[in-house]
């Protein structure tokens, strides 16, 4: 039996997690539950959760901890005015968080390549800039971006342990809260990491569009320029959700990538990142991260996902157009702040 998180509808007061145990003599699996913490009342207001807040993800059922928060601009192509035209006002904002994901839970969730990418400095570069860098982005695994609405906060009990992540002890310190619970506060290491890397860590824009009950959400990030190859790089996170009752499966992707030097590239292929996820009522969401590079500091992307229903009919699902824009800031290597 695979490890799964027990959802809130089953456990209202205590957060419990099953653990695999193997009986060597019978070669069978059994499940043991042990307490991890107590659920807290969700913050329904606009106030953000603080760094160190433990939470349970409503959609992907993993445990995590908050690193920092942003008010992101949300462009929702589902919103129409009276004439039927799409409303794309920058006045709509929504709280999002950068979080660490529990290492154990991340093995069993439908989210691929959960990571934070960056362009590393080449070894021996003492100028501390990105004039010479390696060919591909590096990444820090187990990092995600989560909306305020997807978070179920909980508090760690005194007899339980926090999440497992290699950066947790570098970023947080334990503070006894009472005889039965404990909380975690950010260290100077996390503050320094955020201050040094805020321009490219920050989440500024979120793009959404729904086609026949399939919603696609895109979050792009600019991560720097490779001078030696004259390439500008972005990472982007794609979340696909089935909001309907019928089961669908992703079969094909068709991307259009426009660069502001007036070039357009078309990319087509089966599935995404080598997978063809099946979205059902019981397992409605899939998420992945990828990268794109351009020869010019700005452009945009859009496209289609082709889904197949169980009766064989197809759905052409729109991927919302999203901007690829260079940040006019000096970038910083995050490994400088977390290694050591």
mmCIF file of C-alpha atoms in Angstrom:
data_model
loop_
_atom_site.group_PDB
_atom_site.id
_atom_site.type_symbol
_atom_site.label_atom_id
_atom_site.label_comp_id
_atom_site.label_asym_id
_atom_site.label_seq_id
_atom_site.Cartn_x
_atom_site.Cartn_y
_atom_site.Cartn_z
ATOM 1 C CA UNK A 1 0.000 0.000 0.000
ATOM 2 C CA UNK A 2 1.465 3.362 -0.967
ATOM 3 C CA UNK A 3 1.918 6.114 1.580
ATOM 4 C CA UNK A 4 -0.956 8.589 1.507
ATOM 5 C CA UNK A 5 -2.035 11.506 3.638
ATOM 6 C CA UNK A 6 -5.375 11.212 5.440
ATOM 7 C CA UNK A 7 -7.596 14.179 4.519
ATOM 8 C CA UNK A 8 -9.316 16.591 6.853
ATOM 9 C CA UNK A 9 -12.787 15.139 6.363
ATOM 10 C CA UNK A 10 -11.611 12.002 8.206
ATOM 11 C CA UNK A 11 -9.486 13.648 10.870
ATOM 12 C CA UNK A 12 -10.867 16.952 12.141
ATOM 13 C CA UNK A 13 -8.758 17.461 15.225
ATOM 14 C CA UNK A 14 -5.444 15.647 14.717
ATOM 15 C CA UNK A 15 -3.303 15.265 11.626
ATOM 16 C CA UNK A 16 -2.214 11.670 11.170
ATOM 17 C CA UNK A 17 -0.045 10.013 8.567
ATOM 18 C CA UNK A 18 0.117 6.301 7.634
ATOM 19 C CA UNK A 19 3.480 4.582 7.554
ATOM 20 C CA UNK A 20 4.344 1.466 5.551
ATOM 21 C CA UNK A 21 5.367 -1.530 7.642
ATOM 22 C CA UNK A 22 6.392 -4.814 6.009
ATOM 23 C CA UNK A 23 5.900 -8.178 7.670
ATOM 24 C CA UNK A 24 8.918 -10.172 6.540
ATOM 25 C CA UNK A 25 7.339 -13.523 7.279
ATOM 26 C CA UNK A 26 4.132 -12.975 5.315
ATOM 27 C CA UNK A 27 5.345 -10.329 2.857
ATOM 28 C CA UNK A 28 2.303 -8.189 3.456
ATOM 29 C CA UNK A 29 1.921 -4.506 4.166
ATOM 30 C CA UNK A 30 0.130 -2.952 7.096
ATOM 31 C CA UNK A 31 -0.504 0.666 8.016
ATOM 32 C CA UNK A 32 0.299 2.400 11.276
ATOM 33 C CA UNK A 33 -0.938 5.885 12.139
ATOM 34 C CA UNK A 34 0.895 8.329 14.348
ATOM 35 C CA UNK A 35 -0.022 11.945 15.201
ATOM 36 C CA UNK A 36 1.652 14.801 13.354
ATOM 37 C CA UNK A 37 -0.230 17.810 14.725
ATOM 38 C CA UNK A 38 -3.530 19.612 15.167
ATOM 39 C CA UNK A 39 -5.440 21.438 12.466
ATOM 40 C CA UNK A 40 -5.867 25.163 12.983
ATOM 41 C CA UNK A 41 -8.718 27.335 11.809
ATOM 42 C CA UNK A 42 -7.904 28.524 8.265
ATOM 43 C CA UNK A 43 -7.170 32.213 7.895
ATOM 44 C CA UNK A 44 -10.061 33.309 5.693
ATOM 45 C CA UNK A 45 -8.984 36.949 5.735
ATOM 46 C CA UNK A 46 -6.416 38.607 3.501
ATOM 47 C CA UNK A 47 -3.748 38.316 6.205
ATOM 48 C CA UNK A 48 -0.927 36.043 5.100
ATOM 49 C CA UNK A 49 0.511 33.075 6.964
ATOM 50 C CA UNK A 50 3.931 33.736 8.443
ATOM 51 C CA UNK A 51 7.186 31.908 7.602
ATOM 52 C CA UNK A 52 7.316 28.687 9.617
ATOM 53 C CA UNK A 53 3.573 27.993 9.315
ATOM 54 C CA UNK A 54 2.943 24.276 8.730
ATOM 55 C CA UNK A 55 0.165 23.392 6.315
ATOM 56 C CA UNK A 56 -1.535 20.562 4.474
ATOM 57 C CA UNK A 57 -2.187 21.029 0.722
ATOM 58 C CA UNK A 58 -5.893 20.667 -0.090
ATOM 59 C CA UNK A 59 -5.372 19.444 -3.659
ATOM 60 C CA UNK A 60 -2.080 17.515 -3.649
ATOM 61 C CA UNK A 61 -2.255 16.233 -0.062
ATOM 62 C CA UNK A 62 1.295 16.983 1.038
ATOM 63 C CA UNK A 63 2.682 18.649 4.140
ATOM 64 C CA UNK A 64 4.759 21.788 3.814
ATOM 65 C CA UNK A 65 6.049 24.909 5.537
ATOM 66 C CA UNK A 66 5.759 28.542 4.439
ATOM 67 C CA UNK A 67 8.934 30.367 3.371
ATOM 68 C CA UNK A 68 7.440 33.679 2.228
ATOM 69 C CA UNK A 69 4.347 35.219 0.665
ATOM 70 C CA UNK A 70 3.450 37.548 -2.240
ATOM 71 C CA UNK A 71 0.412 39.382 -3.526
ATOM 72 C CA UNK A 72 0.309 38.083 -7.104
ATOM 73 C CA UNK A 73 -1.560 39.668 -10.009
ATOM 74 C CA UNK A 74 -4.078 37.137 -11.321
ATOM 75 C CA UNK A 75 -5.197 37.215 -14.966
ATOM 76 C CA UNK A 76 -8.287 35.000 -15.150
ATOM 77 C CA UNK A 77 -9.529 34.491 -18.728
ATOM 78 C CA UNK A 78 -12.759 32.977 -17.389
ATOM 79 C CA UNK A 79 -13.982 36.390 -16.289
ATOM 80 C CA UNK A 80 -16.010 38.229 -18.958
ATOM 81 C CA UNK A 81 -17.535 41.683 -19.189
ATOM 82 C CA UNK A 82 -21.069 42.399 -20.407
ATOM 83 C CA UNK A 83 -20.010 42.184 -24.050
ATOM 84 C CA UNK A 84 -18.329 38.787 -23.541
ATOM 85 C CA UNK A 85 -14.783 40.114 -23.731
ATOM 86 C CA UNK A 86 -12.174 38.774 -21.348
ATOM 87 C CA UNK A 87 -11.436 40.965 -18.341
ATOM 88 C CA UNK A 88 -7.698 41.130 -17.663
ATOM 89 C CA UNK A 89 -7.392 43.728 -14.930
ATOM 90 C CA UNK A 90 -4.203 43.928 -12.882
ATOM 91 C CA UNK A 91 -6.278 45.091 -9.932
ATOM 92 C CA UNK A 92 -7.146 41.516 -8.977
ATOM 93 C CA UNK A 93 -4.572 40.134 -6.552
ATOM 94 C CA UNK A 94 -4.276 36.891 -4.625
ATOM 95 C CA UNK A 95 -1.964 35.632 -1.904
ATOM 96 C CA UNK A 96 0.594 33.028 -2.949
ATOM 97 C CA UNK A 97 3.352 31.362 -0.944
ATOM 98 C CA UNK A 98 6.726 29.842 -1.627
ATOM 99 C CA UNK A 99 6.938 26.660 0.464
ATOM 100 C CA UNK A 100 9.132 23.690 1.277
ATOM 101 C CA UNK A 101 7.492 20.302 0.588
ATOM 102 C CA UNK A 102 7.916 17.292 2.863
ATOM 103 C CA UNK A 103 10.458 14.934 1.270
ATOM 104 C CA UNK A 104 8.475 11.782 2.076
ATOM 105 C CA UNK A 105 5.160 13.128 0.825
ATOM 106 C CA UNK A 106 6.660 14.461 -2.421
ATOM 107 C CA UNK A 107 7.260 10.909 -3.654
ATOM 108 C CA UNK A 108 3.546 10.167 -3.776
ATOM 109 C CA UNK A 109 1.888 13.314 -5.110
ATOM 110 C CA UNK A 110 0.867 14.165 -8.689
ATOM 111 C CA UNK A 111 3.250 17.067 -9.036
ATOM 112 C CA UNK A 112 6.395 16.571 -11.113
ATOM 113 C CA UNK A 113 9.685 18.458 -10.816
ATOM 114 C CA UNK A 114 8.709 20.417 -7.711
ATOM 115 C CA UNK A 115 11.731 22.677 -7.523
ATOM 116 C CA UNK A 116 13.090 26.213 -7.622
ATOM 117 C CA UNK A 117 15.369 26.767 -10.635
ATOM 118 C CA UNK A 118 18.231 29.221 -10.940
ATOM 119 C CA UNK A 119 21.194 29.885 -13.210
ATOM 120 C CA UNK A 120 24.343 28.932 -11.270
ATOM 121 C CA UNK A 121 27.580 30.880 -11.280
ATOM 122 C CA UNK A 122 30.442 29.102 -12.961
ATOM 123 C CA UNK A 123 33.066 27.777 -10.577
ATOM 124 C CA UNK A 124 35.937 30.194 -10.178
ATOM 125 C CA UNK A 125 33.916 33.260 -11.155
ATOM 126 C CA UNK A 126 34.907 35.792 -8.512
ATOM 127 C CA UNK A 127 32.995 38.726 -9.983
ATOM 128 C CA UNK A 128 29.717 37.453 -8.481
ATOM 129 C CA UNK A 129 27.656 38.161 -11.588
ATOM 130 C CA UNK A 130 26.120 36.082 -14.342
ATOM 131 C CA UNK A 131 28.345 37.061 -17.245
ATOM 132 C CA UNK A 132 29.583 33.472 -17.538
ATOM 133 C CA UNK A 133 27.318 30.619 -16.526
ATOM 134 C CA UNK A 134 26.659 26.960 -17.222
ATOM 135 C CA UNK A 135 24.415 25.768 -20.045
ATOM 136 C CA UNK A 136 21.390 24.600 -18.045
ATOM 137 C CA UNK A 137 19.514 25.847 -14.962
ATOM 138 C CA UNK A 138 20.132 24.142 -11.625
ATOM 139 C CA UNK A 139 17.345 23.550 -9.147
ATOM 140 C CA UNK A 140 16.602 23.171 -5.444
ATOM 141 C CA UNK A 141 14.168 20.236 -5.083
ATOM 142 C CA UNK A 142 11.072 20.216 -2.911
ATOM 143 C CA UNK A 143 9.972 23.842 -3.442
ATOM 144 C CA UNK A 144 6.457 24.788 -4.552
ATOM 145 C CA UNK A 145 4.219 27.857 -4.940
ATOM 146 C CA UNK A 146 0.783 27.578 -3.308
ATOM 147 C CA UNK A 147 -2.297 29.816 -3.246
ATOM 148 C CA UNK A 148 -3.786 30.912 0.054
ATOM 149 C CA UNK A 149 -7.001 29.002 -0.687
ATOM 150 C CA UNK A 150 -5.140 25.683 -1.053
ATOM 151 C CA UNK A 151 -3.642 25.752 2.435
ATOM 152 C CA UNK A 152 -4.961 23.937 5.516
ATOM 153 C CA UNK A 153 -2.802 25.176 8.440
ATOM 154 C CA UNK A 154 -1.813 22.902 11.288
ATOM 155 C CA UNK A 155 0.326 23.074 14.387
ATOM 156 C CA UNK A 156 2.950 20.472 15.278
ATOM 157 C CA UNK A 157 2.307 18.700 18.579
ATOM 158 C CA UNK A 158 5.073 18.389 21.146
ATOM 159 C CA UNK A 159 5.546 14.665 20.490
ATOM 160 C CA UNK A 160 5.673 15.026 16.679
ATOM 161 C CA UNK A 161 8.328 16.046 14.167
ATOM 162 C CA UNK A 162 8.180 18.792 11.527
ATOM 163 C CA UNK A 163 8.429 18.137 7.799
ATOM 164 C CA UNK A 164 11.478 16.476 6.256
ATOM 165 C CA UNK A 165 13.503 18.705 3.930
ATOM 166 C CA UNK A 166 17.248 19.281 3.735
ATOM 167 C CA UNK A 167 16.777 23.054 4.110
ATOM 168 C CA UNK A 168 14.336 22.995 7.014
ATOM 169 C CA UNK A 169 16.956 23.105 9.795
ATOM 170 C CA UNK A 170 18.932 25.776 7.904
ATOM 171 C CA UNK A 171 15.900 28.049 7.618
ATOM 172 C CA UNK A 172 13.912 27.450 10.838
ATOM 173 C CA UNK A 173 14.370 27.058 14.561
ATOM 174 C CA UNK A 174 11.966 25.393 16.997
ATOM 175 C CA UNK A 175 10.101 27.556 19.519
ATOM 176 C CA UNK A 176 8.088 25.840 22.301
ATOM 177 C CA UNK A 177 4.567 27.232 22.101
ATOM 178 C CA UNK A 178 2.858 25.360 24.958
ATOM 179 C CA UNK A 179 2.980 22.043 26.782
ATOM 180 C CA UNK A 180 1.300 20.329 23.841
ATOM 181 C CA UNK A 181 2.413 22.231 20.715
ATOM 182 C CA UNK A 182 5.456 23.893 19.176
ATOM 183 C CA UNK A 183 6.061 26.376 16.395
ATOM 184 C CA UNK A 184 8.932 27.385 14.126
ATOM 185 C CA UNK A 185 10.480 30.768 13.399
ATOM 186 C CA UNK A 186 12.709 31.817 10.530
ATOM 187 C CA UNK A 187 16.462 32.065 11.043
ATOM 188 C CA UNK A 188 18.679 34.840 9.717
ATOM 189 C CA UNK A 189 19.722 32.377 6.977
ATOM 190 C CA UNK A 190 16.220 32.438 5.494
ATOM 191 C CA UNK A 191 15.965 36.221 5.809
ATOM 192 C CA UNK A 192 19.300 36.651 4.028
ATOM 193 C CA UNK A 193 18.257 34.186 1.330
ATOM 194 C CA UNK A 194 15.025 36.105 0.707
ATOM 195 C CA UNK A 195 16.648 39.526 0.672
ATOM 196 C CA UNK A 196 19.428 38.481 -1.701
ATOM 197 C CA UNK A 197 17.227 36.587 -4.140
ATOM 198 C CA UNK A 198 13.838 38.297 -3.858
ATOM 199 C CA UNK A 199 13.789 39.743 -7.429
ATOM 200 C CA UNK A 200 13.862 36.364 -9.132
ATOM 201 C CA UNK A 201 12.225 34.282 -6.384
ATOM 202 C CA UNK A 202 9.174 36.519 -6.292
ATOM 203 C CA UNK A 203 5.931 35.497 -7.884
ATOM 204 C CA UNK A 204 4.265 38.415 -9.663
ATOM 205 C CA UNK A 205 1.785 37.079 -12.263
ATOM 206 C CA UNK A 206 -0.592 34.106 -12.420
ATOM 207 C CA UNK A 207 -2.543 33.205 -15.583
ATOM 208 C CA UNK A 208 -5.703 31.047 -15.628
ATOM 209 C CA UNK A 209 -8.148 29.739 -18.219
ATOM 210 C CA UNK A 210 -10.870 27.066 -18.179
ATOM 211 C CA UNK A 211 -12.122 25.032 -21.154
ATOM 212 C CA UNK A 212 -15.016 22.603 -20.637
ATOM 213 C CA UNK A 213 -14.294 22.193 -16.906
ATOM 214 C CA UNK A 214 -10.539 21.817 -17.363
ATOM 215 C CA UNK A 215 -8.634 24.672 -15.769
ATOM 216 C CA UNK A 216 -5.023 25.470 -16.650
ATOM 217 C CA UNK A 217 -2.974 27.733 -14.367
ATOM 218 C CA UNK A 218 0.465 29.057 -15.370
ATOM 219 C CA UNK A 219 3.044 30.834 -13.188
ATOM 220 C CA UNK A 220 6.183 32.090 -15.010
ATOM 221 C CA UNK A 221 9.484 33.216 -13.432
ATOM 222 C CA UNK A 222 12.446 34.956 -15.023
ATOM 223 C CA UNK A 223 15.706 33.331 -13.871
ATOM 224 C CA UNK A 224 18.431 35.143 -15.786
ATOM 225 C CA UNK A 225 20.570 35.489 -18.909
ATOM 226 C CA UNK A 226 23.361 33.317 -20.240
ATOM 227 C CA UNK A 227 25.752 35.805 -21.791
ATOM 228 C CA UNK A 228 27.962 33.139 -23.313
ATOM 229 C CA UNK A 229 24.990 31.716 -25.249
ATOM 230 C CA UNK A 230 23.006 34.978 -25.414
ATOM 231 C CA UNK A 231 19.932 33.218 -23.998
ATOM 232 C CA UNK A 232 17.285 34.491 -21.578
ATOM 233 C CA UNK A 233 15.744 31.815 -19.358
ATOM 234 C CA UNK A 234 12.379 31.406 -17.631
ATOM 235 C CA UNK A 235 10.868 28.637 -15.596
ATOM 236 C CA UNK A 236 7.118 28.088 -15.536
ATOM 237 C CA UNK A 237 4.782 26.025 -13.394
ATOM 238 C CA UNK A 238 1.681 24.439 -15.019
ATOM 239 C CA UNK A 239 -1.246 23.149 -12.974
ATOM 240 C CA UNK A 240 -4.068 21.266 -14.712
ATOM 241 C CA UNK A 241 -7.354 20.601 -12.868
ATOM 242 C CA UNK A 242 -10.441 18.648 -13.850
ATOM 243 C CA UNK A 243 -13.358 20.562 -12.321
ATOM 244 C CA UNK A 244 -16.010 18.293 -13.829
ATOM 245 C CA UNK A 245 -17.389 14.811 -13.205
ATOM 246 C CA UNK A 246 -16.130 12.909 -16.259
ATOM 247 C CA UNK A 247 -12.638 11.412 -16.465
ATOM 248 C CA UNK A 248 -10.212 12.786 -19.084
ATOM 249 C CA UNK A 249 -6.630 12.001 -20.073
ATOM 250 C CA UNK A 250 -4.045 14.378 -21.473
ATOM 251 C CA UNK A 251 -2.809 13.131 -24.851
ATOM 252 C CA UNK A 252 -1.052 15.952 -26.720
ATOM 253 C CA UNK A 253 0.431 19.408 -26.280
ATOM 254 C CA UNK A 254 0.822 22.196 -28.831
ATOM 255 C CA UNK A 255 2.868 25.255 -27.846
ATOM 256 C CA UNK A 256 3.437 28.572 -29.567
ATOM 257 C CA UNK A 257 6.451 30.561 -28.350
ATOM 258 C CA UNK A 258 6.710 34.147 -29.568
ATOM 259 C CA UNK A 259 9.953 36.075 -29.177
ATOM 260 C CA UNK A 260 9.913 39.869 -29.504
ATOM 261 C CA UNK A 261 12.462 39.681 -32.309
ATOM 262 C CA UNK A 262 9.380 38.621 -34.374
ATOM 263 C CA UNK A 263 10.099 34.879 -34.385
ATOM 264 C CA UNK A 264 7.515 32.205 -33.517
ATOM 265 C CA UNK A 265 8.373 28.620 -32.596
ATOM 266 C CA UNK A 266 5.876 25.734 -32.562
ATOM 267 C CA UNK A 267 6.381 22.756 -30.261
ATOM 268 C CA UNK A 268 4.194 19.641 -30.448
ATOM 269 C CA UNK A 269 4.331 16.281 -28.719
ATOM 270 C CA UNK A 270 2.658 13.567 -26.706
ATOM 271 C CA UNK A 271 1.641 14.407 -23.153
ATOM 272 C CA UNK A 272 3.833 16.570 -20.940
ATOM 273 C CA UNK A 273 7.316 15.760 -19.557
ATOM 274 C CA UNK A 274 6.890 12.173 -20.768
ATOM 275 C CA UNK A 275 3.558 11.600 -19.029
ATOM 276 C CA UNK A 276 -0.107 11.467 -20.063
ATOM 277 C CA UNK A 277 -1.878 12.165 -16.756
ATOM 278 C CA UNK A 278 -5.421 10.896 -16.207
ATOM 279 C CA UNK A 279 -7.649 13.367 -14.354
ATOM 280 C CA UNK A 280 -10.669 11.932 -12.548
ATOM 281 C CA UNK A 281 -13.024 12.984 -9.772
ATOM 282 C CA UNK A 282 -10.848 11.152 -7.229
ATOM 283 C CA UNK A 283 -7.551 12.407 -8.679
ATOM 284 C CA UNK A 284 -8.415 15.685 -10.408
ATOM 285 C CA UNK A 285 -5.117 17.589 -10.615
ATOM 286 C CA UNK A 286 -1.624 17.355 -12.075
ATOM 287 C CA UNK A 287 1.247 19.849 -11.867
ATOM 288 C CA UNK A 288 4.689 20.137 -13.422
ATOM 289 C CA UNK A 289 7.557 22.590 -13.938
ATOM 290 C CA UNK A 290 9.513 23.261 -17.105
ATOM 291 C CA UNK A 291 11.831 25.841 -18.697
ATOM 292 C CA UNK A 292 12.057 27.934 -21.842
ATOM 293 C CA UNK A 293 14.803 30.129 -23.294
ATOM 294 C CA UNK A 294 14.625 32.993 -25.806
ATOM 295 C CA UNK A 295 17.150 34.978 -27.811
ATOM 296 C CA UNK A 296 15.397 38.206 -26.762
ATOM 297 C CA UNK A 297 14.568 39.524 -23.256
ATOM 298 C CA UNK A 298 10.808 39.297 -23.723
ATOM 299 C CA UNK A 299 8.082 37.319 -25.442
ATOM 300 C CA UNK A 300 5.100 35.180 -24.552
ATOM 301 C CA UNK A 301 3.711 31.650 -24.822
ATOM 302 C CA UNK A 302 0.300 30.102 -25.391
ATOM 303 C CA UNK A 303 -1.087 26.828 -26.675
ATOM 304 C CA UNK A 304 -3.449 23.868 -26.407
ATOM 305 C CA UNK A 305 -3.658 20.644 -24.434
ATOM 306 C CA UNK A 306 -5.628 17.851 -26.123
ATOM 307 C CA UNK A 307 -7.586 15.668 -23.713
ATOM 308 C CA UNK A 308 -9.426 12.436 -24.449
ATOM 309 C CA UNK A 309 -12.701 11.469 -22.773
ATOM 310 C CA UNK A 310 -13.496 7.858 -21.886
ATOM 311 C CA UNK A 311 -15.788 7.618 -24.952
ATOM 312 C CA UNK A 312 -12.865 8.580 -27.201
ATOM 313 C CA UNK A 313 -13.969 12.138 -27.980
ATOM 314 C CA UNK A 314 -11.433 14.961 -27.658
ATOM 315 C CA UNK A 315 -11.261 18.307 -25.849
ATOM 316 C CA UNK A 316 -9.002 21.126 -27.060
ATOM 317 C CA UNK A 317 -8.103 22.911 -23.823
ATOM 318 C CA UNK A 318 -6.587 26.395 -24.016
ATOM 319 C CA UNK A 319 -3.341 27.233 -22.259
ATOM 320 C CA UNK A 320 -3.666 30.919 -21.302
ATOM 321 C CA UNK A 321 -1.201 33.304 -22.964
ATOM 322 C CA UNK A 322 1.462 34.359 -20.471
ATOM 323 C CA UNK A 323 4.259 36.897 -20.576
ATOM 324 C CA UNK A 324 7.961 36.110 -20.598
ATOM 325 C CA UNK A 325 9.516 39.313 -19.318
ATOM 326 C CA UNK A 326 13.048 39.998 -18.163
ATOM 327 C CA UNK A 327 13.449 41.423 -14.696
ATOM 328 C CA UNK A 328 15.733 44.459 -14.832
ATOM 329 C CA UNK A 329 17.625 43.444 -11.717
ATOM 330 C CA UNK A 330 21.006 42.038 -10.808
ATOM 331 C CA UNK A 331 20.539 38.333 -10.121
ATOM 332 C CA UNK A 332 22.181 36.462 -7.303
ATOM 333 C CA UNK A 333 23.220 32.822 -6.922
ATOM 334 C CA UNK A 334 20.965 31.244 -4.235
ATOM 335 C CA UNK A 335 23.481 28.498 -3.469
ATOM 336 C CA UNK A 336 25.621 31.167 -1.786
ATOM 337 C CA UNK A 337 22.982 31.472 0.950
ATOM 338 C CA UNK A 338 22.104 27.843 1.642
ATOM 339 C CA UNK A 339 25.384 25.930 1.381
ATOM 340 C CA UNK A 340 27.522 25.767 4.446
#
